[in-house]
Coordinates of C-alpha atoms in Angstrom, one line a residue:
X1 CA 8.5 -26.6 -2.9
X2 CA 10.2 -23.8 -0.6
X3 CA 7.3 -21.5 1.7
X4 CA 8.0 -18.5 3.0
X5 CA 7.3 -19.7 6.3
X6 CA 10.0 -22.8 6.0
X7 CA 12.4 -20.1 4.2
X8 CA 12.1 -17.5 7.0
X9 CA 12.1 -19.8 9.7
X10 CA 14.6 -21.9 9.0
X11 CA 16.8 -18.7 9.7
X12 CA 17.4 -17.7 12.9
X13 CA 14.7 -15.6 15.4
X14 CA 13.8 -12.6 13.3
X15 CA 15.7 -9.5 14.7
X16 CA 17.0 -6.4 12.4
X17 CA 19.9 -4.2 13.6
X18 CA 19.3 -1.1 13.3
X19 CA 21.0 2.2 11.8
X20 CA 21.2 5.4 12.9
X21 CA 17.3 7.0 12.9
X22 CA 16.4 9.6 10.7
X23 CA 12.8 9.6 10.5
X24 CA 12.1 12.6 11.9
X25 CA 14.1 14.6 8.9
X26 CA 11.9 13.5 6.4
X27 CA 8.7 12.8 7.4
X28 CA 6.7 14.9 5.6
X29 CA 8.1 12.9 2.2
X30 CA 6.6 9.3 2.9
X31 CA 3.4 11.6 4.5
X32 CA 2.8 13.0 1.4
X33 CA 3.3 10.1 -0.5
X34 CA 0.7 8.3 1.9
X35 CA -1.8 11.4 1.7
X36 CA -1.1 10.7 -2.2
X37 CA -2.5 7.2 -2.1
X38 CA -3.9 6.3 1.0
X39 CA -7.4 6.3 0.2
X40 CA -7.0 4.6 -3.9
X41 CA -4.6 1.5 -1.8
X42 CA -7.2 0.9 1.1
X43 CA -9.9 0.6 -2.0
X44 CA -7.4 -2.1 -3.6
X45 CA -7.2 -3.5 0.1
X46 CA -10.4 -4.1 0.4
X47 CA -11.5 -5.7 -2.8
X48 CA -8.6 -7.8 -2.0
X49 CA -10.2 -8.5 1.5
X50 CA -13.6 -9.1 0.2
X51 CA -12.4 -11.6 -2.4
X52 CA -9.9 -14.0 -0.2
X53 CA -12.0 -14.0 3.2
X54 CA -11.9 -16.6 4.9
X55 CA -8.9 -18.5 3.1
X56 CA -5.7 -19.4 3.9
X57 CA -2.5 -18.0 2.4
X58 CA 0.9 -20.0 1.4
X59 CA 3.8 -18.3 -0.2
X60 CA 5.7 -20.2 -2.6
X61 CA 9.1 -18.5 -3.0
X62 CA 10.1 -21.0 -5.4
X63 CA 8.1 -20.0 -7.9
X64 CA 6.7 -16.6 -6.4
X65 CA 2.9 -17.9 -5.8
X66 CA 0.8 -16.6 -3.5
X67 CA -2.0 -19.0 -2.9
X68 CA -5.2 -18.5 -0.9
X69 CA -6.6 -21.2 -0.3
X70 CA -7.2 -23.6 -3.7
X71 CA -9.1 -20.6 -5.2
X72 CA -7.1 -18.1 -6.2
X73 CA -3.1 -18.1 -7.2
X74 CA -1.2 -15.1 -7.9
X75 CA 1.9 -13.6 -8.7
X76 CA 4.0 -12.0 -5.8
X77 CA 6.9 -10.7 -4.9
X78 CA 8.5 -9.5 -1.4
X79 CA 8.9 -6.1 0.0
X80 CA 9.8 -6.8 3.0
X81 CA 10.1 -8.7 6.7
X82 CA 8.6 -7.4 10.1
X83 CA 10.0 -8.7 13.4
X84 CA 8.4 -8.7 16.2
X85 CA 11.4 -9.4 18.5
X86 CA 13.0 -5.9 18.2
X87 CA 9.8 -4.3 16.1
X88 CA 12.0 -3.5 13.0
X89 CA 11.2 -3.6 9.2
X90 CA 14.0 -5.0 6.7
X91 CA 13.4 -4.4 3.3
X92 CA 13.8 -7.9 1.2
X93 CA 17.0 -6.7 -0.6
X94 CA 18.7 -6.0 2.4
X95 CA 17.8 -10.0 4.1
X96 CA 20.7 -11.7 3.6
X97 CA 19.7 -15.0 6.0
X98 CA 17.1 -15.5 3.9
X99 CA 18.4 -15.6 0.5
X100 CA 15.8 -14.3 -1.9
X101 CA 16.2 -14.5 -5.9
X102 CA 16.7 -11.4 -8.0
X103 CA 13.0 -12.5 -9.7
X104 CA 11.0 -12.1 -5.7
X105 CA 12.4 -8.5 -5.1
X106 CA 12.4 -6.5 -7.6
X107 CA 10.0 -3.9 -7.1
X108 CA 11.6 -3.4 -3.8
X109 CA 14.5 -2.8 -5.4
X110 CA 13.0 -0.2 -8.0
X111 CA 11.4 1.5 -4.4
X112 CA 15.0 1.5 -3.1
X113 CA 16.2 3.5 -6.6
X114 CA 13.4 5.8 -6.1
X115 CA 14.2 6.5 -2.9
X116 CA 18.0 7.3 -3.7
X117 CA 16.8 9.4 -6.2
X118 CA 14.2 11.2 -4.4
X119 CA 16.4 11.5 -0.9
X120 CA 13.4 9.5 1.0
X121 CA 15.7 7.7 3.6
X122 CA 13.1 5.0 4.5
X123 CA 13.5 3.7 0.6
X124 CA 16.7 3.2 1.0
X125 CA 17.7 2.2 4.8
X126 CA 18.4 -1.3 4.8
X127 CA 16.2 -1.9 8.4
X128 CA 13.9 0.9 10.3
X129 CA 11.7 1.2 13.5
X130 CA 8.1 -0.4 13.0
X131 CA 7.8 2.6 15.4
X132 CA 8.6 5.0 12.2
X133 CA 7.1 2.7 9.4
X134 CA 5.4 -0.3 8.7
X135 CA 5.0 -2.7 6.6
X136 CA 1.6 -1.2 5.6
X137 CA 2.6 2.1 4.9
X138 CA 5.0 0.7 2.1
X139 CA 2.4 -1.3 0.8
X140 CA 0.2 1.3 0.6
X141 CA 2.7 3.0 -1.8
X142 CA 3.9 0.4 -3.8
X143 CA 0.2 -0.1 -4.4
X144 CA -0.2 3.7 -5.0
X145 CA 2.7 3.4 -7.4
X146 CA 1.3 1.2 -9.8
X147 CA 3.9 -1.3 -8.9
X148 CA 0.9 -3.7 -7.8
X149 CA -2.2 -4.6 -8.0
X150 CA -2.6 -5.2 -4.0
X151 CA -0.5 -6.4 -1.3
X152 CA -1.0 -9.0 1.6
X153 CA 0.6 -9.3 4.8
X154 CA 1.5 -12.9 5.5
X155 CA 1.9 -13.7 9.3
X156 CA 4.2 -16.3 10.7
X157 CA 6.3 -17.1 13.7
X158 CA 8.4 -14.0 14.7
X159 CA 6.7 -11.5 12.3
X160 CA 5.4 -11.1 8.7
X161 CA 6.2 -11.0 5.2
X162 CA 4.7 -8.2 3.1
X163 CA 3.7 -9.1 -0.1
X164 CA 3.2 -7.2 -3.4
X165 CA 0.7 -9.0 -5.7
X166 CA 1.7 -8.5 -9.4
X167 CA -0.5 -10.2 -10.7
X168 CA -2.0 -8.4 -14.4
X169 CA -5.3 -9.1 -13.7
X170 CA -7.1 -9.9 -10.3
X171 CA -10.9 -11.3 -10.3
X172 CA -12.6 -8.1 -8.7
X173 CA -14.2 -5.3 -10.7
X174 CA -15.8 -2.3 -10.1
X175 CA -18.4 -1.1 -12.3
X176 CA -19.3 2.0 -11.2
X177 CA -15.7 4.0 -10.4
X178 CA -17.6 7.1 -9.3
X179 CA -20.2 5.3 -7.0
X180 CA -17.4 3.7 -6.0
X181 CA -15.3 6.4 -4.3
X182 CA -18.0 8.3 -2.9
X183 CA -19.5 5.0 -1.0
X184 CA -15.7 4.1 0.1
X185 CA -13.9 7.9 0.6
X186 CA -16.1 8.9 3.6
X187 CA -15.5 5.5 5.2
X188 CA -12.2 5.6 5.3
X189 CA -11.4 9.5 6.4
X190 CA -14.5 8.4 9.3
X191 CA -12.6 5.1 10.7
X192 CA -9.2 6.0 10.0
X193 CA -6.6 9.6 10.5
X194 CA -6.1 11.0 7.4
X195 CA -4.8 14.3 7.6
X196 CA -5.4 16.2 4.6
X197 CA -8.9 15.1 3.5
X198 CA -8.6 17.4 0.3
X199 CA -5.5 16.0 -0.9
X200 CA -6.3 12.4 -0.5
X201 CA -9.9 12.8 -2.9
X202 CA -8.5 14.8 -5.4
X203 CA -5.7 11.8 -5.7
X204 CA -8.2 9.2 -5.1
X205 CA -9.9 10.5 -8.1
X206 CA -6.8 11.2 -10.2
X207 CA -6.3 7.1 -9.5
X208 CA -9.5 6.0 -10.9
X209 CA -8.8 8.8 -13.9
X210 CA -11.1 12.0 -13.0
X211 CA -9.7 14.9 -13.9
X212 CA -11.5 17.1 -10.7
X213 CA -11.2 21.3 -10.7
X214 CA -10.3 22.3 -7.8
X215 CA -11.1 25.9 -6.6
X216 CA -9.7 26.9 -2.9
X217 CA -11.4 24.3 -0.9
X218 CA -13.4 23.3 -3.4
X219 CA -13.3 19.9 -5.6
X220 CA -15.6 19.7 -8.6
X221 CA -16.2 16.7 -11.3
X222 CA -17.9 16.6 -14.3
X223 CA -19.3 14.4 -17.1
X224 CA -20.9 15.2 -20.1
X225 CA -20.5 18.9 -18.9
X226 CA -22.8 18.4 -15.6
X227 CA -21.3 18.7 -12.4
X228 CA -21.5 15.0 -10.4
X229 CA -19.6 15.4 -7.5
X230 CA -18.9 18.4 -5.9
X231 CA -17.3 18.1 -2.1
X232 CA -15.9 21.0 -0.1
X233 CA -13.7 21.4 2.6
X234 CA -12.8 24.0 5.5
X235 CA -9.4 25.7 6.1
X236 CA -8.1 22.8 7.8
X237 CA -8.6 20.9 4.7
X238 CA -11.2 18.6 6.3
X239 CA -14.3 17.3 4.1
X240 CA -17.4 19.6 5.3
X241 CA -19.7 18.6 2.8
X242 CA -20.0 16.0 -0.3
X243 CA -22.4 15.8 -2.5
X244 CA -23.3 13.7 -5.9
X245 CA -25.5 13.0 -9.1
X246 CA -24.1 10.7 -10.8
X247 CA -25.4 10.2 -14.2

């Protein structure tokens, strides 16, 4: 059986050369495609943190396993490599050292089609500055994407693997979708920098499949013709006030 960890460090010390930066051109595409799906991919994140704490991970590339612990086995494939030597991402279909099968990187491939097709440079560069982007952020997406259910980032000597679980179905469920994003939404624009607080509910909502009106700075749900969330923002776009019956 062939790890991840014996796979990538059988190669030698992680280190990505790098191309000529253009992340400054076109960062308002991957920051709109974050604002898009920041908050619905955290969400994913942490169910996914809540159901394998405490548990070890092993990566099977062999058979494209992810393992945590004895408990829970899943279906995953690989976006990507970060090295900590020269602080550098490298997508999975651009590692020749390590030798991936077709069956491990697909969705990273698909992301790297997008990304010619869309003109979104850090799709398609083969190696970028963990300065410019992270594994996370294309996580995040990929998660955003509906390419996976969640993704894990697997630490090991020299760096990490980033891994998108595709597994169908994953042991968490949320019963309440509304309860749900009003308990979770103000917790992440509190502990982390989102920047357009507007943009980011009305998608989080769109993900769980609310159909919110939005008037000016104004976001309204209903069900059953009553009004159960109503939030509203100021001219920065910045949540001033959210408020909820839900039925």
């Amino acid at each position: 059986m062939l790890s991840i960890e014996t796979m990538l460090n059988s190669s030698p010390p992680l280190t990505h050369t790098l191309s000529i930066d253009r992340q400054l051109k076109y960062r308002m595409n991957i920051s709109s495609l974050l604002d898009q799906h920041y908050c619905y991919a955290l969400d994913r994140q942490f169910l996914l943190a809540d159901l394998i704490e405490g548990l070890d991970w092993h990566y099977d590339v062999s058979t494209g396993v992810l393992s945590f612990g004895d408990r829970y086995h899943f279906q995953a494939e690989i976006l990507g490599t970060e090295a900590e030597a020269d602080a550098t991402w490298l997508w999975s279909w651009a590692n020749e050292m390590s030798f991936f099968h077709p069956e491990r990187i697909q969705t990273a491939l698909k992301m790297k089609q997008w990304g010619e097709e869309a003109d979104i440079p850090e799709l398609t560069e083969p190696c970028l500055s963990l300065e410019s982007i992270d594994g996370h952020t294309l996580g995040m997406i990929a998660v955003g994407e509906q390419l996976g259910q969640a993704y894990y980032r697997g630490p090991h000597a020299g760096g990490a693997v980033l891994l998108l679980i595709v597994e169908p179905q994953i042991p968490w469920s949320v019963e309440n979708s509304l309860q749900r994003i009003i308990t979770v939404f103000p917790q992440i624009i509190s502990e982390r920098e989102v920047e357009n607080h507007q943009v980011a509910l009305r998608h989080y909502l769109n993900h769980y499949g609310f159909e919110p009106e939005e008037t000016g700075n104004t976001i309204i749900v209903r069900q059953q013709e009553q009004v159960v969330l109503r939030a509203s923002f100021d001219e920065f776009h910045r949540l001033q006030e959210l408020k909820t019956s839900i039925l």
